[in-house]
């Protein structure tokens, strides 16, 4: 199937009467003017006129995964300057021009040369030019338009993981949440139900259940015991199209483990640990790991490490590795061998989830002693701060200096230092640093909405000894400016009842803005200037960043208009003010007396008054069966009307030749001439078979005359025996049946075939008395002339 797109060209003509006329800004997806004339008055009072371009396109639409034999037709570009004489040439540039989209430079027709996939790219922005072939100059300014790819349901839901692992405490109640699985559909969520996913459980019942909308797996049986069964495998299915028939689906497996309760405290395997640390280690350096053992599993074995008050509590810190349940000893402050060489720490390990039912067994924690020896070493550069925080506006120009870091060499030699940015923390190379003074500057434009924070690491290295270096984290916060327009917070499915009254609230809308102004958001709602007086609906700003859509007239009709489009202008209060236009689609629906929607299509109104689809199909099947019965009855009746040619029981058939072969058919009477039985003198002795090519090697065999024998039965036996020994006899698949009826009949022949040989005239004058039906026969056979003819 070939898709055709009509390219609407809207011509709006505006005449401005005063200087204070405000020109509407052109929207990328709005309707554009054609041959617009703007009138302005200059200082000397003369009227100035400016004619804009006379051609423009908004957007075209294509269906993805097109499988037709021909190229898919996109649309046609045309300008008012094209007179049809072939002097203009159309040129297409932009996304996919020349490879995906080709244009006929004479007619402006655009075709898609390849099959497109909306999931790879849903929007193509192209530009068109019209050039005079003779002069090579553009007759119209270059115009930009958009090609959008419409979605089809060609992607099944896919889970974020192929295998999930979860755990739930044993003896949990029914409905305890275990884990949430998520499946995404690459199809367009705003177009139909192709991306509406419904979850169901295929394996794992009756132990677990899944919420069809959220994908949360819950326990379905009470008091499940870990000692009886610890592992469960649950298979979850995600199906699009809202779970309806024909939707695509995907599955995932969830391995669920029942965990036990916390009834064992942690215990260190040894009471003392020893670690060494150079004095020049950076802050946060991991000096070593300690671990307390806990026989419990899951969250009951989770523990937290802390340093008790005492020697070294302010110099070191301990953090808990949640994966290994180990305590990591880190450096909290700069160490100095000359100041102190040995620190003794008391580290506690305690459960983070103690069970109150087992607190009587004792405290759920244990203590170990950690000794740290400081080693003397040549120290690297030291930064003036532990970390740096830099704030910068997102609209800062490239190359601007946004902050500075400083470091010094603590050694007596006081070597010179150079600075650099650790590119592992700045993979996109957004920031740079001056190696001499540590000034940080931007290399690329910043965007708060995509990355509000940037955490980079700056390295200070001694020039004379590159092995001596220090690292410092620099946190860069991007400050917001108002550079995004507000838009609808969600897609609204709005309907109005046919029996609605004026002033009835049918929808409350809210908006969102990617910006984050310091004074908070404040949005305003207004009708677009082109449709300030809408006869059907009114927009009411609720002054709380929401707006209500109210009906303006009494009653609506689905048959006259089933859908209304209501454009709404939304703008914020920050500087500079940003605005956008959102279009609300309002469907007209049938409702009951309480205002509940019942049906929104005109077809439902028609079908409700008639028969259902099942009833119509049943009636058609009944009519078809009746027609078949009538045809069969007529055929049977016609067959019964055929009477046999001879109905007498005394009928004696002398000449009966039955064939059961694939030979010559009805004309093949040479197999055997039964007339020889009754009139042997009339047979042709020299007659050859017509179904066998004569061969010279075989001589025509003449048999002795047998007609002297009166017994016909004996005659037949002799002929059969003779044919069996004769190679020129009829073929074996030819069956000749002989009926012996005794001696010749004493009656003459009753056949009318021999009447032609009788030399007498038949009188057919009686045919004239039989009526008009036999008039033709009477004319043919009546009278002497007819007989002679």
Short mmCIF file of N, CA, C and O in Angstrom, two decimals, residues 274-282 287 316 331 334-343 371-380 411 468:
data_model
loop_
_atom_site.label_atom_id
_atom_site.label_comp_id
_atom_site.label_asym_id
_atom_site.label_seq_id
_atom_site.Cartn_x
_atom_site.Cartn_y
_atom_site.Cartn_z
N UNK A 274 46.57 -4.89 62.36
CA UNK A 274 47.71 -4.01 62.21
C UNK A 274 47.79 -3.52 60.76
O UNK A 274 47.76 -4.31 59.83
N UNK A 275 47.93 -2.16 60.55
CA UNK A 275 48.06 -1.57 59.22
C UNK A 275 49.16 -0.51 59.25
O UNK A 275 49.43 0.10 60.30
N UNK A 276 49.79 -0.28 58.10
CA UNK A 276 50.81 0.75 57.92
C UNK A 276 50.32 1.76 56.89
O UNK A 276 49.66 1.40 55.91
N UNK A 277 50.71 3.04 57.08
CA UNK A 277 50.28 4.09 56.16
C UNK A 277 51.38 5.12 56.00
O UNK A 277 51.92 5.63 57.00
N UNK A 278 51.77 5.46 54.76
CA UNK A 278 52.71 6.58 54.57
C UNK A 278 52.05 7.89 55.00
O UNK A 278 50.82 8.04 54.93
N UNK A 279 52.85 8.82 55.42
CA UNK A 279 52.29 10.08 55.90
C UNK A 279 51.69 10.93 54.80
O UNK A 279 50.88 11.82 55.06
N UNK A 280 52.06 10.66 53.53
CA UNK A 280 51.60 11.51 52.43
C UNK A 280 50.40 10.94 51.67
O UNK A 280 50.10 11.39 50.57
N UNK A 281 49.72 9.97 52.24
CA UNK A 281 48.57 9.40 51.53
C UNK A 281 47.48 10.46 51.41
O UNK A 281 47.27 11.28 52.32
N UNK A 282 46.75 10.50 50.26
CA UNK A 282 45.65 11.47 50.12
C UNK A 282 44.52 11.15 51.07
O UNK A 282 44.37 10.03 51.58
N UNK A 287 43.20 2.21 53.89
CA UNK A 287 44.38 1.62 54.53
C UNK A 287 44.24 0.11 54.70
O UNK A 287 45.25 -0.60 54.69
N UNK A 316 41.06 9.14 61.47
CA UNK A 316 40.68 8.05 60.58
C UNK A 316 39.16 7.87 60.60
O UNK A 316 38.47 8.32 61.51
N UNK A 331 41.67 7.33 55.56
CA UNK A 331 42.33 8.49 56.17
C UNK A 331 41.37 9.65 56.16
O UNK A 331 40.85 10.05 55.11
N UNK A 334 45.05 14.72 57.24
CA UNK A 334 46.42 14.53 56.77
C UNK A 334 47.31 14.00 57.91
O UNK A 334 47.24 14.48 59.05
N UNK A 335 48.10 12.99 57.56
CA UNK A 335 49.00 12.39 58.54
C UNK A 335 50.37 13.08 58.48
O UNK A 335 50.80 13.56 57.44
N UNK A 336 51.02 13.11 59.66
CA UNK A 336 52.35 13.73 59.76
C UNK A 336 53.22 12.85 60.65
O UNK A 336 52.95 12.68 61.85
N UNK A 337 54.22 12.26 60.01
CA UNK A 337 55.09 11.35 60.75
C UNK A 337 55.80 12.06 61.90
O UNK A 337 56.01 11.49 62.98
N UNK A 338 56.18 13.33 61.68
CA UNK A 338 56.87 14.08 62.71
C UNK A 338 55.98 14.39 63.91
O UNK A 338 56.46 14.58 65.03
N UNK A 339 54.67 14.41 63.68
CA UNK A 339 53.74 14.72 64.76
C UNK A 339 53.38 13.47 65.56
O UNK A 339 53.40 13.48 66.79
N UNK A 340 53.02 12.35 64.86
CA UNK A 340 52.63 11.13 65.57
C UNK A 340 52.89 9.93 64.66
O UNK A 340 52.56 9.96 63.48
N UNK A 341 53.46 8.86 65.25
CA UNK A 341 53.84 7.71 64.43
C UNK A 341 52.91 6.51 64.59
O UNK A 341 52.91 5.63 63.74
N UNK A 342 52.09 6.44 65.66
CA UNK A 342 51.25 5.27 65.91
C UNK A 342 49.91 5.71 66.45
O UNK A 342 49.82 6.55 67.34
N UNK A 343 48.84 5.09 65.87
CA UNK A 343 47.47 5.34 66.31
C UNK A 343 46.82 4.00 66.64
O UNK A 343 47.05 2.99 65.98
N UNK A 371 45.51 -1.06 64.96
CA UNK A 371 46.71 -0.24 65.15
C UNK A 371 47.24 0.19 63.79
O UNK A 371 47.41 -0.65 62.89
N UNK A 372 47.54 1.52 63.66
CA UNK A 372 48.00 2.08 62.39
C UNK A 372 49.34 2.76 62.65
O UNK A 372 49.44 3.67 63.48
N UNK A 373 50.36 2.32 61.88
CA UNK A 373 51.70 2.90 61.98
C UNK A 373 51.91 3.86 60.82
O UNK A 373 51.64 3.51 59.66
N UNK A 374 52.42 5.09 61.11
CA UNK A 374 52.67 6.11 60.10
C UNK A 374 54.11 6.02 59.66
O UNK A 374 55.03 6.00 60.50
N UNK A 375 54.35 5.98 58.33
CA UNK A 375 55.69 5.88 57.77
C UNK A 375 56.11 7.22 57.19
O UNK A 375 55.30 7.96 56.62
N UNK A 376 57.40 7.53 57.36
CA UNK A 376 57.94 8.78 56.84
C UNK A 376 58.19 8.64 55.34
O UNK A 376 58.71 7.63 54.87
N UNK A 377 57.81 9.69 54.53
CA UNK A 377 57.95 9.64 53.09
C UNK A 377 57.95 11.05 52.54
O UNK A 377 57.48 12.00 53.20
N UNK A 378 58.54 11.21 51.32
CA UNK A 378 58.52 12.49 50.64
C UNK A 378 57.07 12.82 50.28
O UNK A 378 56.41 12.06 49.57
N UNK A 379 56.58 13.97 50.69
CA UNK A 379 55.15 14.28 50.56
C UNK A 379 54.85 14.97 49.24
O UNK A 379 55.63 15.76 48.74
N UNK A 380 53.69 14.66 48.68
CA UNK A 380 53.26 15.31 47.44
C UNK A 380 52.65 16.66 47.73
O UNK A 380 52.52 17.07 48.89
N UNK A 411 57.06 20.01 51.36
CA UNK A 411 58.48 19.75 51.65
C UNK A 411 59.26 21.06 51.66
O UNK A 411 58.80 22.10 51.18
N UNK A 468 55.34 12.67 42.37
CA UNK A 468 54.67 13.29 43.50
C UNK A 468 53.49 14.12 42.99
O UNK A 468 53.67 15.15 42.35
#
